[in-house]
Amino acid sequence: MSLSARPPKILVIGTGDTKSEELLFMAEVITTAGGVPVMVDVSVLGEPPYAPAHSKHDVAEAAGTSIQTIIDSGDENTAMSLMAKGAVELVRGLSEAGEVDGMIALGGSLGTDLALDVAAVLPLGVPKFIVSTIAYSHLLPPERIAPDLMMILWAGGLYGLNPICRAVLSQACGAVVGAAKAAERPDRARPLIGMTSLGSSCLKYMKFLKPELEKRGYDVAVFHSTGMGGRAYEAVAADRGFAAVFDFCIQEVTNAENGSVVTSGPDRLENAGRAGIPQIVAPGAVDMVDMPAWQDTPVRFAGRPYHAHNRLIASVTVSPEQRRDVARVVADKMAGALAPVAFLLPTQGIQEWDQEGEPLHEPAALEAFVDAMRKAMPASVIFEEVDTHINAPDFAVKALEVFDRWVAEGVVAKGRIA
């Protein structure tokens, strides 16, 4: 645990011309909780009844423009997009100067839109809290949500303070101050390996791989590929946060191709390659589409093999032709990688429930995927078929052999043994 000796500086971001009462209340709560509120005004038309540490003019200047130009830009969407650009640059500079220990933003849909951009520019480990009227909404694209973002619904607070609003705002402000005092930034002493999975009941390779990689001097972060977990993985990869990746559960690609709400965004399986990070990839669970278990199965999947994992999430298998389509998409996503990619194809199965006797066992459909993967694989990718199931020990051993070879060849940085 890392408890700062000085009061944490908390950016308080909002439109001071329309929400001054709420923002001043938040500043008071932050002060009482032992933090230092640093007011950032992102108003456009009016002036707040207080002197912010960073005015709307500062924000506009950081965007390379002026408030008047922003006012003249067109409509509220255009104006707030420009203010978001300025807020991002302003906060980036403050963060690099060590002037940000946490952030809290307040807004409706416009303010939330801006706040998502600002939160994304702050490093992992800097507490980020958004109080929003659209918290947890499907209006929020997964690719815009920072890996460690915290949100709370701004219940009853669209206009002015009231007892419900005070309760929400005080919780949020107390949370961000407490988090800033206790936050432990990621330790980069050892190279970090990114790994994806779908829970140990569906995919099991991490049970063998994680301790083996740690013995070799690496830290290992395993991301749960249920939409937001894959999004967090992609965000860290885009920031070049991994020495290498074992991206063995790419099922979110299938979800995206089939319109599931369980999505990581359109760039799943792309950011590690763009960032020049060596990748070992496998098609864990790409035969399934996830959906909310509490909703009726979509008509287009009627009659497909179905498995309810719990009361929240269920899966159906996709058809052989849909699996061929996914194989081509996966191959295309790997083709542009700027670092070595190895694709390991376990030919006897790709998730726990596709084995004989299990509810999602469809050997002909699996063979359709295997055949399509063979045909679609780009020449730039190292392609190895592994005659085993993805959950068999032999598969994890093969993956480790590829990794060890890359370390010996200098493709991946050597680990640091503690």
Coordinates of C-alpha atoms in Angstrom, one line a residue:
M1 CA 0.0 0.0 0.0
S2 CA 1.2 3.5 -0.8
L3 CA -0.1 6.2 1.5
S4 CA 1.0 9.6 0.4
A5 CA 2.6 11.9 3.0
R6 CA 1.0 15.0 1.4
P7 CA -2.7 15.7 0.7
P8 CA -3.6 14.3 -2.7
K9 CA -4.4 16.8 -5.5
I10 CA -7.7 15.9 -7.0
L11 CA -8.8 17.4 -10.3
V12 CA -12.4 18.4 -10.2
I13 CA -13.7 18.7 -13.7
G14 CA -17.1 20.2 -14.7
T15 CA -19.0 23.1 -16.3
G16 CA -18.8 25.7 -13.6
D17 CA -21.3 28.0 -15.3
T18 CA -24.1 25.5 -14.9
K19 CA -23.0 23.2 -12.1
S20 CA -21.2 25.5 -9.7
E21 CA -23.3 24.5 -6.7
E22 CA -22.5 20.9 -7.2
L23 CA -18.8 21.4 -8.0
L24 CA -18.3 23.7 -5.0
F25 CA -20.0 21.1 -2.7
M26 CA -17.6 18.5 -4.2
A27 CA -14.6 20.7 -3.5
E28 CA -15.8 21.1 0.1
V29 CA -16.1 17.3 0.6
I30 CA -12.7 16.6 -0.9
T31 CA -11.1 19.2 1.4
T32 CA -12.8 17.7 4.5
A33 CA -11.7 14.2 3.4
G34 CA -8.1 15.4 3.3
G35 CA -7.6 16.2 -0.3
V36 CA -6.8 19.3 -2.3
P37 CA -9.5 20.1 -4.9
V38 CA -8.0 21.5 -8.2
M39 CA -10.9 23.0 -10.1
V40 CA -10.9 22.6 -13.9
D41 CA -13.6 24.6 -15.6
V42 CA -14.8 23.2 -19.0
S43 CA -17.7 25.7 -19.4
V44 CA -18.2 27.3 -22.8
L45 CA -20.8 30.1 -22.6
G46 CA -20.7 31.3 -19.0
E47 CA -18.3 32.1 -16.2
P48 CA -18.4 30.2 -12.9
P49 CA -19.0 32.1 -9.6
Y50 CA -15.5 31.0 -8.4
A51 CA -11.9 31.3 -9.6
P52 CA -10.9 27.8 -11.0
A53 CA -7.3 26.8 -10.9
H54 CA -7.6 26.1 -14.6
S55 CA -10.1 28.2 -16.5
K56 CA -12.1 27.6 -19.6
H57 CA -9.7 29.9 -21.4
D58 CA -6.8 27.7 -20.3
V59 CA -8.6 24.6 -21.6
A60 CA -9.3 26.3 -24.9
E61 CA -5.7 27.4 -25.2
A62 CA -4.5 23.9 -24.6
A63 CA -6.7 22.9 -27.6
G64 CA -4.9 25.5 -29.7
T65 CA -7.9 27.8 -30.0
S66 CA -10.0 30.3 -28.0
I67 CA -13.3 30.2 -26.2
Q68 CA -14.8 32.5 -28.8
T69 CA -13.7 30.3 -31.6
I70 CA -15.2 27.3 -29.8
I71 CA -18.5 29.2 -29.4
D72 CA -18.5 30.0 -33.1
S73 CA -17.7 26.4 -34.0
G74 CA -21.3 25.3 -34.5
D75 CA -23.2 23.4 -31.9
E76 CA -22.8 21.9 -28.4
N77 CA -21.3 18.7 -29.7
T78 CA -18.6 20.5 -31.7
A79 CA -17.9 22.9 -28.8
M80 CA -17.5 20.2 -26.2
S81 CA -15.4 18.1 -28.5
L82 CA -12.9 21.0 -28.7
M83 CA -13.1 21.5 -25.0
A84 CA -12.4 17.8 -24.5
K85 CA -9.3 18.1 -26.7
G86 CA -8.1 21.0 -24.6
A87 CA -8.9 19.2 -21.3
V88 CA -6.9 16.2 -22.4
E89 CA -3.8 18.2 -23.3
L90 CA -4.1 20.3 -20.1
V91 CA -4.5 17.2 -17.9
R92 CA -1.7 15.3 -19.7
G93 CA 0.7 18.2 -18.9
L94 CA -0.4 18.3 -15.3
S95 CA 0.0 14.6 -15.0
E96 CA 3.5 14.6 -16.5
A97 CA 4.5 17.3 -14.0
G98 CA 3.3 15.2 -11.1
E99 CA 0.4 17.5 -10.3
V100 CA -2.4 14.9 -10.5
D101 CA -3.1 12.3 -7.8
G102 CA -6.7 11.7 -8.8
M103 CA -9.5 13.0 -10.9
I104 CA -13.3 13.3 -10.5
A105 CA -15.6 14.7 -13.2
L106 CA -19.3 15.5 -13.1
G107 CA -21.6 15.6 -16.1
G108 CA -24.6 14.5 -18.1
S109 CA -24.0 13.0 -21.5
L110 CA -21.9 16.0 -22.7
G111 CA -19.7 16.1 -19.5
T112 CA -19.3 12.3 -19.5
D113 CA -18.2 12.4 -23.1
L114 CA -15.4 14.8 -22.2
A115 CA -14.6 13.1 -19.0
L116 CA -14.0 9.7 -20.7
D117 CA -11.3 11.3 -22.9
V118 CA -9.6 12.9 -19.8
A119 CA -9.6 9.7 -17.8
A120 CA -8.1 7.8 -20.7
V121 CA -5.0 10.1 -20.7
L122 CA -4.2 9.5 -17.0
P123 CA -1.9 6.5 -16.2
L124 CA -3.1 3.3 -14.7
G125 CA -3.1 3.6 -10.9
V126 CA -4.2 7.3 -10.9
P127 CA -7.8 7.1 -9.5
K128 CA -10.4 8.2 -12.0
F129 CA -14.0 8.8 -11.0
I130 CA -16.9 10.0 -13.2
V131 CA -20.2 11.0 -11.7
S132 CA -22.6 10.6 -14.6
T133 CA -26.3 10.5 -15.5
I134 CA -25.4 7.7 -18.0
A135 CA -23.1 5.6 -15.8
Y136 CA -23.2 1.9 -16.7
S137 CA -25.2 2.7 -19.9
H138 CA -24.7 1.0 -23.2
L139 CA -24.2 4.5 -24.6
L140 CA -20.6 4.2 -23.4
P141 CA -18.4 2.4 -26.0
P142 CA -16.1 -0.1 -24.3
E143 CA -13.1 1.3 -26.2
R144 CA -13.5 4.7 -24.4
I145 CA -13.4 3.3 -20.9
A146 CA -10.1 3.5 -19.1
P147 CA -9.0 0.2 -17.5
D148 CA -9.3 1.4 -13.9
L149 CA -12.2 3.9 -14.4
M150 CA -14.7 4.1 -11.6
M151 CA -18.2 5.4 -12.1
I152 CA -21.3 6.2 -10.1
L153 CA -24.8 7.1 -11.3
W154 CA -25.6 10.8 -10.6
A155 CA -29.0 9.9 -9.2
G156 CA -31.4 12.8 -8.9
G157 CA -28.7 15.3 -9.7
L158 CA -29.4 16.6 -13.2
Y159 CA -30.2 20.1 -11.9
G160 CA -29.1 21.4 -8.5
L161 CA -28.3 19.9 -5.1
N162 CA -30.8 17.8 -3.1
P163 CA -30.4 15.1 -0.4
I164 CA -30.0 12.3 -3.0
C165 CA -27.5 14.3 -5.0
R166 CA -25.5 15.2 -1.9
A167 CA -25.3 11.5 -0.9
V168 CA -24.0 10.5 -4.3
L169 CA -21.5 13.3 -4.6
S170 CA -20.1 12.9 -1.1
Q171 CA -19.6 9.1 -1.7
A172 CA -17.8 9.8 -5.0
C173 CA -15.5 12.5 -3.5
G174 CA -14.7 10.4 -0.5
A175 CA -13.9 7.5 -2.7
V176 CA -11.5 9.3 -5.0
V177 CA -9.7 10.9 -2.1
G178 CA -9.4 7.6 -0.3
A179 CA -8.2 5.9 -3.5
A180 CA -5.6 8.6 -4.1
K181 CA -4.2 8.2 -0.6
A182 CA -4.0 4.4 -0.8
A183 CA -3.3 3.9 -4.6
E184 CA -0.3 1.8 -5.5
R185 CA 1.0 2.5 -9.0
P186 CA 2.0 -0.5 -11.1
D187 CA 5.5 -1.7 -10.3
R188 CA 7.5 -2.0 -13.6
A189 CA 10.5 -3.7 -12.1
R190 CA 9.8 -6.9 -13.9
P191 CA 8.5 -7.2 -17.5
L192 CA 4.7 -7.7 -17.6
I193 CA 3.1 -10.5 -19.6
G194 CA -0.5 -9.9 -20.7
M195 CA -2.8 -13.0 -20.9
T196 CA -6.5 -13.4 -21.7
S197 CA -8.8 -16.1 -20.6
L198 CA -12.5 -16.8 -19.9
G199 CA -12.4 -18.1 -16.3
S200 CA -10.9 -21.3 -15.1
S201 CA -14.1 -23.3 -15.8
C202 CA -13.9 -22.6 -19.5
L203 CA -10.1 -22.1 -20.1
K204 CA -7.4 -23.5 -17.9
Y205 CA -4.0 -22.8 -19.4
M206 CA -3.2 -19.9 -17.1
K207 CA -3.0 -22.3 -14.1
F208 CA 0.2 -23.7 -15.7
L209 CA 1.5 -20.7 -17.5
K210 CA 1.3 -18.0 -14.8
P211 CA 3.6 -19.8 -12.2
E212 CA 6.0 -20.9 -15.0
L213 CA 6.3 -17.3 -16.3
E214 CA 6.8 -15.9 -12.8
K215 CA 9.6 -18.4 -12.2
R216 CA 11.2 -16.9 -15.3
G217 CA 11.2 -13.4 -13.9
Y218 CA 7.9 -12.0 -15.3
D219 CA 4.8 -10.6 -13.8
V220 CA 1.6 -11.9 -15.4
A221 CA -1.8 -10.1 -15.7
V222 CA -4.7 -12.3 -16.7
F223 CA -7.7 -10.5 -18.2
H224 CA -11.2 -11.9 -18.2
S225 CA -12.4 -11.8 -21.8
T226 CA -16.0 -10.8 -21.0
G227 CA -16.0 -7.5 -22.9
M228 CA -14.6 -5.0 -20.4
G229 CA -11.7 -7.3 -19.5
G230 CA -10.6 -7.5 -23.1
R231 CA -11.0 -3.7 -23.3
A232 CA -8.6 -3.3 -20.4
Y233 CA -6.2 -5.7 -22.1
E234 CA -6.3 -3.7 -25.3
A235 CA -5.8 -0.4 -23.5
V236 CA -2.7 -1.6 -21.7
A237 CA -1.4 -3.0 -25.0
A238 CA -2.0 0.2 -26.8
D239 CA 0.1 1.9 -24.1
R240 CA 2.9 -0.6 -24.7
G241 CA 2.4 -1.9 -21.2
F242 CA 3.4 -5.6 -22.0
A243 CA 6.7 -7.2 -22.9
A244 CA 4.7 -10.0 -24.7
V245 CA 1.2 -11.4 -24.7
F246 CA -0.5 -14.8 -24.6
D247 CA -3.8 -13.7 -26.2
F248 CA -5.5 -17.1 -25.9
C249 CA -9.1 -16.1 -25.5
I250 CA -10.2 -13.9 -28.4
Q251 CA -13.9 -14.8 -28.2
E252 CA -14.7 -11.1 -28.0
V253 CA -13.9 -11.0 -31.7
T254 CA -16.7 -13.4 -32.4
N255 CA -19.0 -11.4 -30.1
A256 CA -18.2 -8.2 -32.1
E257 CA -18.8 -9.9 -35.4
N258 CA -22.2 -11.2 -34.2
G259 CA -23.6 -8.1 -32.6
S260 CA -23.2 -9.1 -29.0
V261 CA -23.3 -6.4 -26.2
V262 CA -20.4 -8.3 -24.6
T263 CA -17.8 -6.5 -26.6
S264 CA -14.4 -5.0 -26.2
G265 CA -14.8 -2.7 -29.2
P266 CA -13.8 -3.0 -32.8
D267 CA -10.0 -3.1 -32.2
R268 CA -9.9 -6.3 -30.2
L269 CA -6.7 -8.3 -31.2
E270 CA -5.1 -5.3 -32.9
N271 CA -3.4 -3.1 -30.3
A272 CA -0.5 -5.4 -29.3
G273 CA 0.4 -5.7 -33.0
R274 CA 0.2 -2.0 -33.6
A275 CA 2.4 -1.4 -30.5
G276 CA 5.1 -3.8 -31.7
I277 CA 4.5 -6.3 -28.8
P278 CA 5.3 -10.0 -29.6
Q279 CA 2.1 -12.1 -29.5
I280 CA 1.3 -15.7 -29.0
V281 CA -2.3 -16.1 -30.0
A282 CA -4.8 -19.0 -29.8
P283 CA -8.5 -19.2 -30.7
G284 CA -9.9 -19.8 -27.2
A285 CA -13.7 -19.8 -27.2
V286 CA -14.1 -18.2 -30.6
D287 CA -16.9 -20.8 -31.3
M288 CA -19.2 -19.0 -28.9
V289 CA -21.2 -15.8 -28.7
D290 CA -21.9 -14.4 -25.3
M291 CA -25.2 -12.8 -24.3
P292 CA -27.1 -11.7 -21.2
A293 CA -28.5 -14.9 -19.6
W294 CA -31.5 -12.8 -18.3
Q295 CA -32.6 -12.0 -21.8
D296 CA -34.3 -14.3 -24.4
T297 CA -32.0 -15.9 -26.9
P298 CA -32.0 -13.8 -30.1
V299 CA -34.0 -15.3 -32.9
R300 CA -31.0 -15.6 -35.1
F301 CA -29.4 -18.1 -32.7
A302 CA -32.6 -20.1 -32.1
G303 CA -31.8 -23.8 -32.0
R304 CA -28.0 -23.4 -31.5
P305 CA -26.3 -25.3 -28.7
Y306 CA -26.7 -23.1 -25.5
H307 CA -24.9 -22.9 -22.2
A308 CA -25.8 -20.7 -19.3
H309 CA -22.7 -20.0 -17.3
N310 CA -24.6 -18.2 -14.5
R311 CA -27.6 -15.8 -14.2
L312 CA -25.7 -13.0 -15.9
I313 CA -24.0 -14.5 -18.9
A314 CA -24.8 -17.3 -21.4
S315 CA -23.3 -18.6 -24.6
V316 CA -24.5 -20.1 -27.9
T317 CA -22.2 -21.6 -30.5
V318 CA -22.0 -20.1 -34.0
S319 CA -22.5 -22.0 -37.2
P320 CA -19.7 -23.5 -39.3
E321 CA -20.0 -20.7 -41.8
Q322 CA -19.9 -18.1 -39.1
R323 CA -16.7 -19.7 -37.7
R324 CA -15.1 -19.5 -41.1
D325 CA -15.9 -15.8 -41.2
V326 CA -14.4 -15.3 -37.7
A327 CA -11.2 -17.2 -38.9
R328 CA -10.8 -14.7 -41.7
V329 CA -11.3 -11.7 -39.4
V330 CA -8.8 -13.1 -36.9
A331 CA -6.2 -13.6 -39.7
D332 CA -6.7 -10.1 -41.0
K333 CA -6.2 -8.6 -37.5
M334 CA -2.9 -10.4 -37.0
A335 CA -1.6 -9.6 -40.5
G336 CA -0.6 -6.0 -39.8
A337 CA 1.4 -6.7 -36.6
L338 CA 4.7 -4.9 -36.2
A339 CA 6.3 -7.6 -34.1
P340 CA 6.4 -11.4 -34.3
V341 CA 3.1 -13.3 -34.0
A342 CA 2.7 -17.0 -33.4
F343 CA -0.7 -18.6 -33.8
L344 CA -1.2 -21.9 -32.0
L345 CA -4.2 -23.9 -33.2
P346 CA -5.4 -26.7 -30.9
T347 CA -7.2 -29.0 -33.3
Q348 CA -9.1 -31.1 -30.7
G349 CA -11.0 -28.2 -29.1
I350 CA -10.9 -24.6 -28.0
Q351 CA -13.0 -24.4 -24.8
E352 CA -14.1 -26.7 -22.0
W353 CA -17.7 -27.2 -23.2
D354 CA -16.8 -28.3 -26.8
Q355 CA -15.5 -31.7 -25.7
E356 CA -17.4 -34.9 -26.2
G357 CA -20.3 -35.2 -23.8
E358 CA -20.5 -31.4 -23.2
P359 CA -23.3 -29.1 -24.4
L360 CA -21.3 -27.3 -27.0
H361 CA -19.6 -30.3 -28.7
E362 CA -19.7 -29.8 -32.5
P363 CA -16.8 -31.5 -34.1
A364 CA -17.8 -30.8 -37.7
A365 CA -18.1 -27.1 -36.9
L366 CA -14.7 -27.1 -35.2
E367 CA -13.2 -28.7 -38.3
A368 CA -14.7 -26.0 -40.4
F369 CA -12.9 -23.4 -38.3
V370 CA -9.6 -25.3 -38.3
D371 CA -9.8 -25.6 -42.1
A372 CA -10.6 -21.9 -42.6
M373 CA -7.8 -20.9 -40.2
R374 CA -5.3 -22.9 -42.3
K375 CA -6.4 -21.2 -45.5
A376 CA -6.6 -17.6 -44.0
M377 CA -3.4 -17.5 -42.1
P378 CA -1.1 -14.8 -43.4
A379 CA 2.5 -15.7 -44.3
S380 CA 3.8 -13.2 -41.7
V381 CA 2.4 -15.2 -38.8
I382 CA 4.1 -18.3 -37.4
F383 CA 1.4 -21.0 -37.6
E384 CA 1.5 -24.2 -35.5
E385 CA -1.2 -26.8 -35.2
V386 CA -1.2 -28.5 -31.8
D387 CA -2.9 -31.9 -31.8
T388 CA -4.5 -31.5 -28.5
H389 CA -7.3 -29.6 -26.7
I390 CA -6.6 -26.0 -25.5
N391 CA -7.1 -27.1 -21.9
A392 CA -4.7 -30.0 -22.1
P393 CA -1.3 -29.6 -20.5
D394 CA 0.4 -30.2 -23.8
F395 CA -1.0 -27.0 -25.2
A396 CA 0.4 -24.8 -22.4
V397 CA 3.8 -26.6 -22.7
K398 CA 3.8 -25.8 -26.5
A399 CA 3.0 -22.1 -25.7
L400 CA 5.8 -21.9 -23.2
E401 CA 8.3 -23.5 -25.7
V402 CA 7.5 -20.7 -28.2
F403 CA 7.9 -18.1 -25.5
D404 CA 11.2 -19.5 -24.3
R405 CA 12.5 -19.6 -27.8
W406 CA 11.6 -15.9 -28.3
V407 CA 13.4 -15.0 -25.1
A408 CA 16.5 -16.9 -26.2
E409 CA 16.4 -15.2 -29.6
G410 CA 16.0 -11.7 -28.0
V411 CA 12.4 -11.2 -29.4
V412 CA 11.2 -10.9 -25.8
A413 CA 13.1 -9.1 -23.0
K414 CA 14.5 -11.4 -20.4
G415 CA 12.6 -11.5 -17.0
R416 CA 14.1 -10.3 -13.8
I417 CA 14.3 -12.9 -11.0
A418 CA 13.6 -11.3 -7.6

